[in-house]
Short mmCIF file of C-alpha atoms in Angstrom, two decimals:
data_model
loop_
_atom_site.label_atom_id
_atom_site.label_comp_id
_atom_site.label_asym_id
_atom_site.label_seq_id
_atom_site.Cartn_x
_atom_site.Cartn_y
_atom_site.Cartn_z
CA MET A 1 91.40 123.00 86.83
CA THR A 2 94.19 120.22 86.86
CA SER A 3 97.03 119.70 89.41
CA ALA A 4 100.57 120.51 88.57
CA ASN A 5 101.11 117.32 86.59
CA GLY A 6 98.29 118.00 84.14
CA LEU A 7 96.18 115.00 85.09
CA PRO A 8 92.56 116.27 85.36
CA LYS A 9 90.63 114.76 88.53
CA ILE A 10 86.69 114.32 88.74
CA ALA A 11 85.32 113.52 92.27
CA ILE A 12 82.06 111.84 92.80
CA GLU A 13 81.48 111.13 96.49
CA GLU A 14 81.32 114.85 97.56
CA ALA A 15 78.67 115.79 100.24
CA TYR A 16 76.75 118.98 100.84
CA GLU A 17 74.02 120.02 103.42
CA HIS A 18 71.49 122.80 103.04
CA PRO A 19 72.65 125.74 105.27
CA ASP A 20 69.39 125.71 107.14
CA VAL A 21 69.89 122.04 108.41
CA VAL A 22 73.71 122.93 109.33
CA ARG A 23 72.70 126.07 111.52
CA SER A 24 70.20 123.96 113.19
CA HIS A 25 72.64 121.14 114.02
CA LEU A 26 75.42 123.58 115.18
CA SER A 27 72.87 125.67 117.34
CA GLN A 28 72.67 123.03 119.85
CA ASP A 29 74.39 123.22 123.24
CA ASP A 30 77.67 121.81 123.75
CA ALA A 31 76.42 118.84 125.54
CA SER A 32 73.88 117.91 122.79
CA LEU A 33 76.32 118.61 120.07
CA ARG A 34 78.86 116.12 121.71
CA LYS A 35 76.16 113.53 122.22
CA LEU A 36 75.44 113.85 118.32
CA ALA A 37 78.93 113.65 117.39
CA GLU A 38 79.71 110.78 119.55
CA SER A 39 76.58 108.97 118.36
CA LEU A 40 78.65 108.88 114.92
CA GLY A 41 82.06 107.78 116.53
CA GLN A 42 83.28 111.62 115.96
CA THR A 43 84.80 114.10 118.03
CA PRO A 44 82.78 117.49 118.45
CA GLU A 45 85.66 119.36 116.88
CA TYR A 46 85.60 117.12 113.71
CA TYR A 47 81.90 117.12 113.57
CA ARG A 48 81.82 121.02 113.78
CA LYS A 49 84.46 121.53 111.13
CA ALA A 50 82.74 119.03 108.64
CA GLN A 51 79.37 120.71 109.41
CA GLU A 52 80.59 124.14 108.69
CA LEU A 53 82.30 123.04 105.23
CA LEU A 54 79.15 121.20 104.15
CA PRO A 55 77.04 124.18 102.89
CA ASP A 56 80.06 126.62 101.99
CA PHE A 57 80.27 126.32 98.01
CA ASP A 58 82.92 128.95 97.86
CA LYS A 59 85.20 127.28 100.11
CA ARG A 60 84.63 124.14 98.17
CA LEU A 61 85.91 125.61 95.07
CA GLU A 62 89.06 127.05 96.85
CA VAL A 63 89.69 123.55 98.12
CA MET A 64 89.18 121.94 94.47
CA ASP A 65 91.43 124.69 93.04
CA ALA A 66 94.27 124.20 95.62
CA ALA A 67 94.21 120.40 95.32
CA GLY A 68 93.74 120.35 91.29
CA ILE A 69 90.31 118.69 91.12
CA GLU A 70 88.42 119.80 87.99
CA HIS A 71 84.88 118.73 88.73
CA GLN A 72 82.78 117.55 91.65
CA ILE A 73 79.53 115.55 91.46
CA ILE A 74 77.89 116.64 94.80
CA SER A 75 75.21 114.83 96.67
CA LEU A 76 73.07 115.30 99.90
CA THR A 77 75.08 113.99 102.98
CA SER A 78 74.12 110.87 105.07
CA PRO A 79 71.41 110.24 106.37
CA GLY A 80 69.67 112.65 104.35
CA ILE A 81 66.22 112.09 102.96
CA GLN A 82 66.45 108.39 103.96
CA GLY A 83 66.39 109.44 107.68
CA VAL A 84 63.09 111.46 107.33
CA VAL A 85 60.44 109.22 108.94
CA ASP A 86 57.34 111.19 107.74
CA PRO A 87 56.78 110.43 104.10
CA ALA A 88 55.09 113.56 102.98
CA GLU A 89 58.01 115.54 104.78
CA ALA A 90 60.65 113.38 103.05
CA THR A 91 59.23 114.06 99.70
CA ALA A 92 58.92 117.70 100.08
CA GLU A 93 62.38 117.89 101.57
CA ALA A 94 63.94 115.91 98.60
CA ARG A 95 62.48 118.55 96.25
CA ARG A 96 63.80 121.32 98.22
CA GLN A 97 67.20 119.72 98.38
CA ASN A 98 67.34 119.14 94.78
CA ASP A 99 66.33 122.77 94.04
CA PHE A 100 69.07 124.17 96.17
CA LEU A 101 71.79 121.89 94.82
CA ALA A 102 70.72 122.72 91.18
CA LYS A 103 70.87 126.34 92.03
CA GLU A 104 74.37 125.95 93.27
CA VAL A 105 75.34 123.84 90.39
CA SER A 106 74.15 126.50 88.02
CA GLN A 107 76.53 128.91 89.34
CA HIS A 108 79.52 126.98 88.34
CA PRO A 109 78.11 124.21 85.84
CA ASP A 110 81.74 123.63 84.61
CA ARG A 111 82.84 122.74 88.06
CA PHE A 112 79.92 121.05 89.77
CA SER A 113 77.09 118.49 88.70
CA GLY A 114 74.65 116.79 90.91
CA PHE A 115 73.34 113.49 92.19
CA ALA A 116 69.42 113.72 93.01
CA ALA A 117 67.95 112.90 96.59
CA VAL A 118 64.83 110.85 96.43
CA ALA A 119 62.23 110.16 99.20
CA LEU A 120 61.77 106.44 98.78
CA GLN A 121 59.12 106.65 101.70
CA GLU A 122 56.85 107.30 98.63
CA PRO A 123 58.35 105.37 95.75
CA ASP A 124 55.93 106.77 93.07
CA LYS A 125 56.82 110.17 93.96
CA ALA A 126 60.45 109.28 94.17
CA VAL A 127 60.25 108.16 90.53
CA ALA A 128 58.65 111.55 89.63
CA GLU A 129 61.38 113.35 91.44
CA LEU A 130 64.10 111.09 89.85
CA ARG A 131 62.75 112.05 86.48
CA ARG A 132 62.46 115.52 87.20
CA ALA A 133 65.89 115.71 88.78
CA VAL A 134 67.50 114.09 85.63
CA ARG A 135 65.47 115.67 82.84
CA ASP A 136 64.87 119.01 84.09
CA LEU A 137 67.45 119.83 86.42
CA GLY A 138 70.29 117.92 84.71
CA PHE A 139 71.44 115.70 87.54
CA LYS A 140 73.70 112.63 86.67
CA GLY A 141 72.05 109.91 88.83
CA VAL A 142 70.99 109.50 92.40
CA LEU A 143 72.62 108.91 95.51
CA VAL A 144 70.82 107.05 98.35
CA ASN A 145 71.73 106.93 101.93
CA GLY A 146 71.37 103.16 102.77
CA TYR A 147 67.91 101.98 103.84
CA THR A 148 64.83 104.25 104.11
CA ASN A 149 63.12 104.61 107.57
CA GLU A 150 59.66 103.84 107.36
CA GLY A 151 57.19 104.62 110.44
CA ASP A 152 60.16 105.21 112.93
CA SER A 153 63.90 105.37 113.05
CA ALA A 154 64.17 101.66 114.14
CA HIS A 155 62.88 100.26 110.92
CA GLY A 156 64.19 100.44 107.39
CA ARG A 157 63.51 99.16 104.18
CA TYR A 158 66.39 98.08 101.64
CA LEU A 159 66.72 98.59 97.94
CA ASP A 160 65.96 94.84 96.92
CA ASP A 161 62.36 95.41 98.28
CA PRO A 162 59.89 94.91 95.39
CA VAL A 163 58.17 98.16 96.29
CA TYR A 164 61.35 99.76 94.61
CA TYR A 165 61.04 97.86 91.42
CA PRO A 166 59.47 100.94 89.45
CA PHE A 167 62.21 103.05 90.62
CA TRP A 168 64.87 100.80 89.39
CA GLU A 169 63.05 100.58 86.07
CA ALA A 170 63.16 104.26 85.89
CA LEU A 171 66.82 104.47 86.68
CA SER A 172 67.43 101.95 83.78
CA GLU A 173 65.32 103.94 81.48
CA LEU A 174 67.20 107.03 82.14
CA ASP A 175 70.35 105.41 82.17
CA VAL A 176 71.82 106.79 85.18
CA PRO A 177 73.41 105.18 88.12
CA LEU A 178 72.52 104.86 91.68
CA TYR A 179 75.29 105.72 94.30
CA LEU A 180 74.67 103.67 97.45
CA HIS A 181 76.15 105.70 100.38
CA PRO A 182 76.54 104.64 103.88
CA ARG A 183 74.77 105.39 107.02
CA PRO A 184 74.77 103.96 110.65
CA PRO A 185 73.16 100.48 111.10
CA LEU A 186 69.65 100.07 112.34
CA SER A 187 69.16 99.79 116.17
CA ALA A 188 68.85 96.02 115.93
CA VAL A 189 72.14 95.76 114.57
CA SER A 190 73.80 98.79 116.46
CA SER A 191 73.79 96.61 119.62
CA LEU A 192 76.76 95.07 118.35
CA TYR A 193 78.57 98.34 118.94
CA ASP A 194 77.41 98.84 122.46
CA GLY A 195 80.32 100.51 124.31
CA HIS A 196 82.27 101.17 121.07
CA ASN A 197 80.79 104.31 119.58
CA GLU A 198 84.07 104.73 117.71
CA MET A 199 82.98 101.70 115.56
CA VAL A 200 79.33 102.93 114.41
CA GLY A 201 80.54 105.30 111.74
CA ALA A 202 83.30 105.45 109.08
CA VAL A 203 85.83 103.46 111.13
CA TRP A 204 83.66 100.22 110.67
CA GLY A 205 79.81 100.39 110.82
CA PHE A 206 79.22 102.41 107.52
CA ALA A 207 81.26 99.87 105.49
CA THR A 208 79.76 96.58 106.88
CA GLU A 209 76.29 98.22 106.64
CA THR A 210 76.87 99.23 103.01
CA ALA A 211 78.61 96.18 101.98
CA SER A 212 75.82 93.95 103.46
CA HIS A 213 73.02 96.25 101.65
CA ALA A 214 75.08 95.43 98.37
CA VAL A 215 75.12 91.89 98.90
CA ARG A 216 71.42 91.78 99.46
CA LEU A 217 71.02 93.48 95.94
CA LEU A 218 73.43 90.83 94.35
CA LEU A 219 71.96 87.70 95.97
CA SER A 220 68.24 88.69 95.40
CA GLY A 221 68.81 88.48 91.82
CA HIS A 222 68.51 92.28 91.39
CA PHE A 223 70.74 92.56 88.64
CA ASP A 224 69.16 89.67 86.56
CA ARG A 225 65.80 91.68 87.30
CA PHE A 226 67.22 94.99 86.15
CA PRO A 227 70.42 93.96 83.97
CA ALA A 228 70.81 97.72 82.86
CA SER A 229 71.14 98.91 86.24
CA LYS A 230 74.19 100.65 87.29
CA LEU A 231 75.46 100.51 91.03
CA ILE A 232 77.99 102.77 92.48
CA LEU A 233 79.95 101.80 95.86
CA GLY A 234 82.23 103.90 97.53
CA HIS A 235 85.32 103.41 99.97
CA MET A 236 86.96 100.96 97.50
CA GLY A 237 83.56 98.86 97.32
CA GLU A 238 83.04 98.71 101.09
CA GLY A 239 85.46 96.06 101.34
CA LEU A 240 83.55 93.65 99.13
CA PRO A 241 86.39 93.10 96.51
CA GLY A 242 88.74 91.50 99.03
CA MET A 243 85.67 89.28 100.26
CA LEU A 244 84.17 88.47 96.75
CA TRP A 245 85.92 84.85 96.54
CA ARG A 246 84.78 83.68 99.75
CA VAL A 247 81.27 84.91 99.57
CA GLN A 248 80.82 83.25 96.04
CA THR A 249 82.39 79.95 97.45
CA GLU A 250 80.16 79.77 100.38
CA TYR A 251 77.17 81.00 98.46
CA ASP A 252 77.81 78.06 95.77
CA MET A 253 77.33 75.68 98.61
CA THR A 254 74.03 76.91 99.58
CA THR A 255 70.65 75.68 98.73
CA LEU A 256 69.05 78.99 98.38
CA ARG A 257 67.94 80.52 95.14
CA LYS A 258 70.55 80.91 92.59
CA ILE A 259 71.36 83.78 90.52
CA LYS A 260 72.34 83.68 86.85
CA LYS A 261 75.97 84.96 86.85
CA SER A 262 78.96 85.08 89.24
CA LEU A 263 79.35 87.98 91.69
CA ALA A 264 82.40 89.06 89.75
CA GLU A 265 80.55 89.02 86.68
CA TYR A 266 78.03 91.50 88.27
CA PHE A 267 80.91 93.70 89.33
CA ALA A 268 82.16 93.64 85.90
CA ASP A 269 78.76 94.53 84.29
CA ASN A 270 76.90 96.65 87.00
CA ILE A 271 79.07 97.86 89.70
CA TRP A 272 81.46 100.83 89.83
CA ILE A 273 83.70 101.32 92.66
CA THR A 274 85.03 104.75 94.24
CA THR A 275 88.31 105.52 95.90
CA SER A 276 86.40 107.92 98.37
CA GLY A 277 88.19 108.25 101.69
CA TYR A 278 90.58 105.46 100.96
CA PHE A 279 93.78 106.47 99.50
CA SER A 280 95.64 103.15 99.91
CA ASP A 281 97.92 101.54 97.27
CA GLN A 282 97.16 97.98 98.60
CA ALA A 283 93.34 98.67 98.70
CA LEU A 284 93.44 100.07 94.96
CA HIS A 285 95.49 97.10 93.74
CA ASN A 286 93.09 94.67 94.98
CA VAL A 287 90.12 96.35 93.45
CA LEU A 288 92.16 96.48 90.10
CA LEU A 289 92.82 92.69 90.23
CA THR A 290 89.28 92.09 91.11
CA VAL A 291 87.18 94.45 88.80
CA GLY A 292 89.58 96.17 86.60
CA ALA A 293 90.30 99.86 86.12
CA ASP A 294 87.24 100.48 83.90
CA HIS A 295 84.85 100.37 86.79
CA ILE A 296 87.02 102.49 89.25
CA LEU A 297 86.20 106.18 89.73
CA PHE A 298 88.32 108.92 91.71
CA SER A 299 86.54 110.23 94.65
CA VAL A 300 87.53 112.31 97.76
CA ASP A 301 84.61 112.12 100.40
CA TYR A 302 84.86 115.96 100.59
CA PRO A 303 84.33 117.59 103.15
CA TYR A 304 84.61 114.58 105.74
CA MET A 305 88.51 114.17 104.93
CA GLU A 306 89.48 117.72 105.27
CA PRO A 307 89.75 117.65 109.20
CA SER A 308 92.32 114.67 108.88
CA ARG A 309 95.94 114.95 109.15
CA ASP A 310 97.01 113.27 105.85
CA ALA A 311 94.00 112.27 103.94
CA THR A 312 92.66 115.59 102.60
CA SER A 313 91.61 116.56 99.13
CA ALA A 314 95.30 117.52 98.32
CA ASP A 315 96.50 114.16 99.69
CA ALA A 316 93.95 112.23 97.62
CA VAL A 317 95.16 114.03 94.45
CA LYS A 318 98.95 113.38 95.21
CA TRP A 319 97.97 109.75 95.94
CA ILE A 320 96.08 109.02 92.59
CA GLU A 321 99.04 110.80 90.87
CA ARG A 322 101.88 108.80 92.27
CA THR A 323 100.41 105.37 93.14
CA ALA A 324 102.03 102.37 91.03
CA ILE A 325 99.68 101.88 88.25
CA SER A 326 99.89 102.24 84.53
CA GLU A 327 99.25 105.53 83.15
CA LEU A 328 96.29 104.41 81.21
CA ASP A 329 94.60 103.16 84.35
CA ARG A 330 95.63 106.37 86.10
CA ARG A 331 93.82 108.47 83.56
CA LYS A 332 90.79 106.19 83.32
CA ILE A 333 90.44 106.42 87.31
CA ALA A 334 91.17 110.07 87.53
CA HIS A 335 88.60 111.18 85.02
CA GLY A 336 88.09 109.10 81.94
CA ASN A 337 85.68 106.55 83.41
CA ALA A 338 83.68 109.24 85.18
CA ARG A 339 83.52 111.06 81.87
CA ALA A 340 81.93 108.04 80.00
CA LEU A 341 79.61 107.04 82.84
CA PHE A 342 78.06 110.51 83.52
CA GLY A 343 78.58 112.00 79.91
CA LEU A 344 80.79 114.82 81.30
CA GLY A 345 82.61 117.02 78.53
#
């Protein structure tokens, strides 16, 4: 499926949720639903509409057809498995979600692919599930929703932790990327937003939390330790491309451990950036100047953009077709880079 101008689009940050989970969320009374929505900085009306779209794969295809999107790589919405506190429950839920998504993908393999969900609460079992999802289910990589809760919802473990080294080794061996997706910050940080719930989610907190997580990986020497690892950041790199020069300059003046290459080199070698939920000429041009077109991937952030007034799937397609970039870069971003990174036909 292509749009009117014939340019194929592959979108790779496109969320779903299991119907059972959505029914549980929407069955709450109005007061509870409002409280849940407001905890994410959302209106109840927006929250309900997005929730209703998450498990509806028929509607998803209708939207893709109408907008002119050829293919989606679909992933479990935030906080997903990372928010499940009990390790055994998390492992079981990851398998259930992956089996569900694989079944949906199998109905339309020309239109859908999947990212695996993994329970990093049990790292060894996460490795086994990753291998199953990639080798047996045909998934294109893994999406991790930020830090992984351990013990309770107030504590989390980040991806630079040595306990995850075997997981990163498996990703490198399988030659698939990890998409680092946002979730709200831990409670120790979220006090910054007291009285400003509108800042917790996509307005501000998602980007700062995810950018900080990525900087942890960069400055920990992760990409020196795992030089073949591939990391994807959404939302135009969560603001990092615009901050890269200052982060590098200030880091160079510290006495802390050093990394082998510049931050810009790691972006060139190991990090891809998507346009998810961020259809801005200025932001795209900044990313192009920072990392180049070969590491930028078109995305929408379905279904979370659909309730908006002027940032829907159709708007995303119109934007990438018209933004002032070269036609070569446009083809790379719209579909070419995704075909190369994920082995899509």
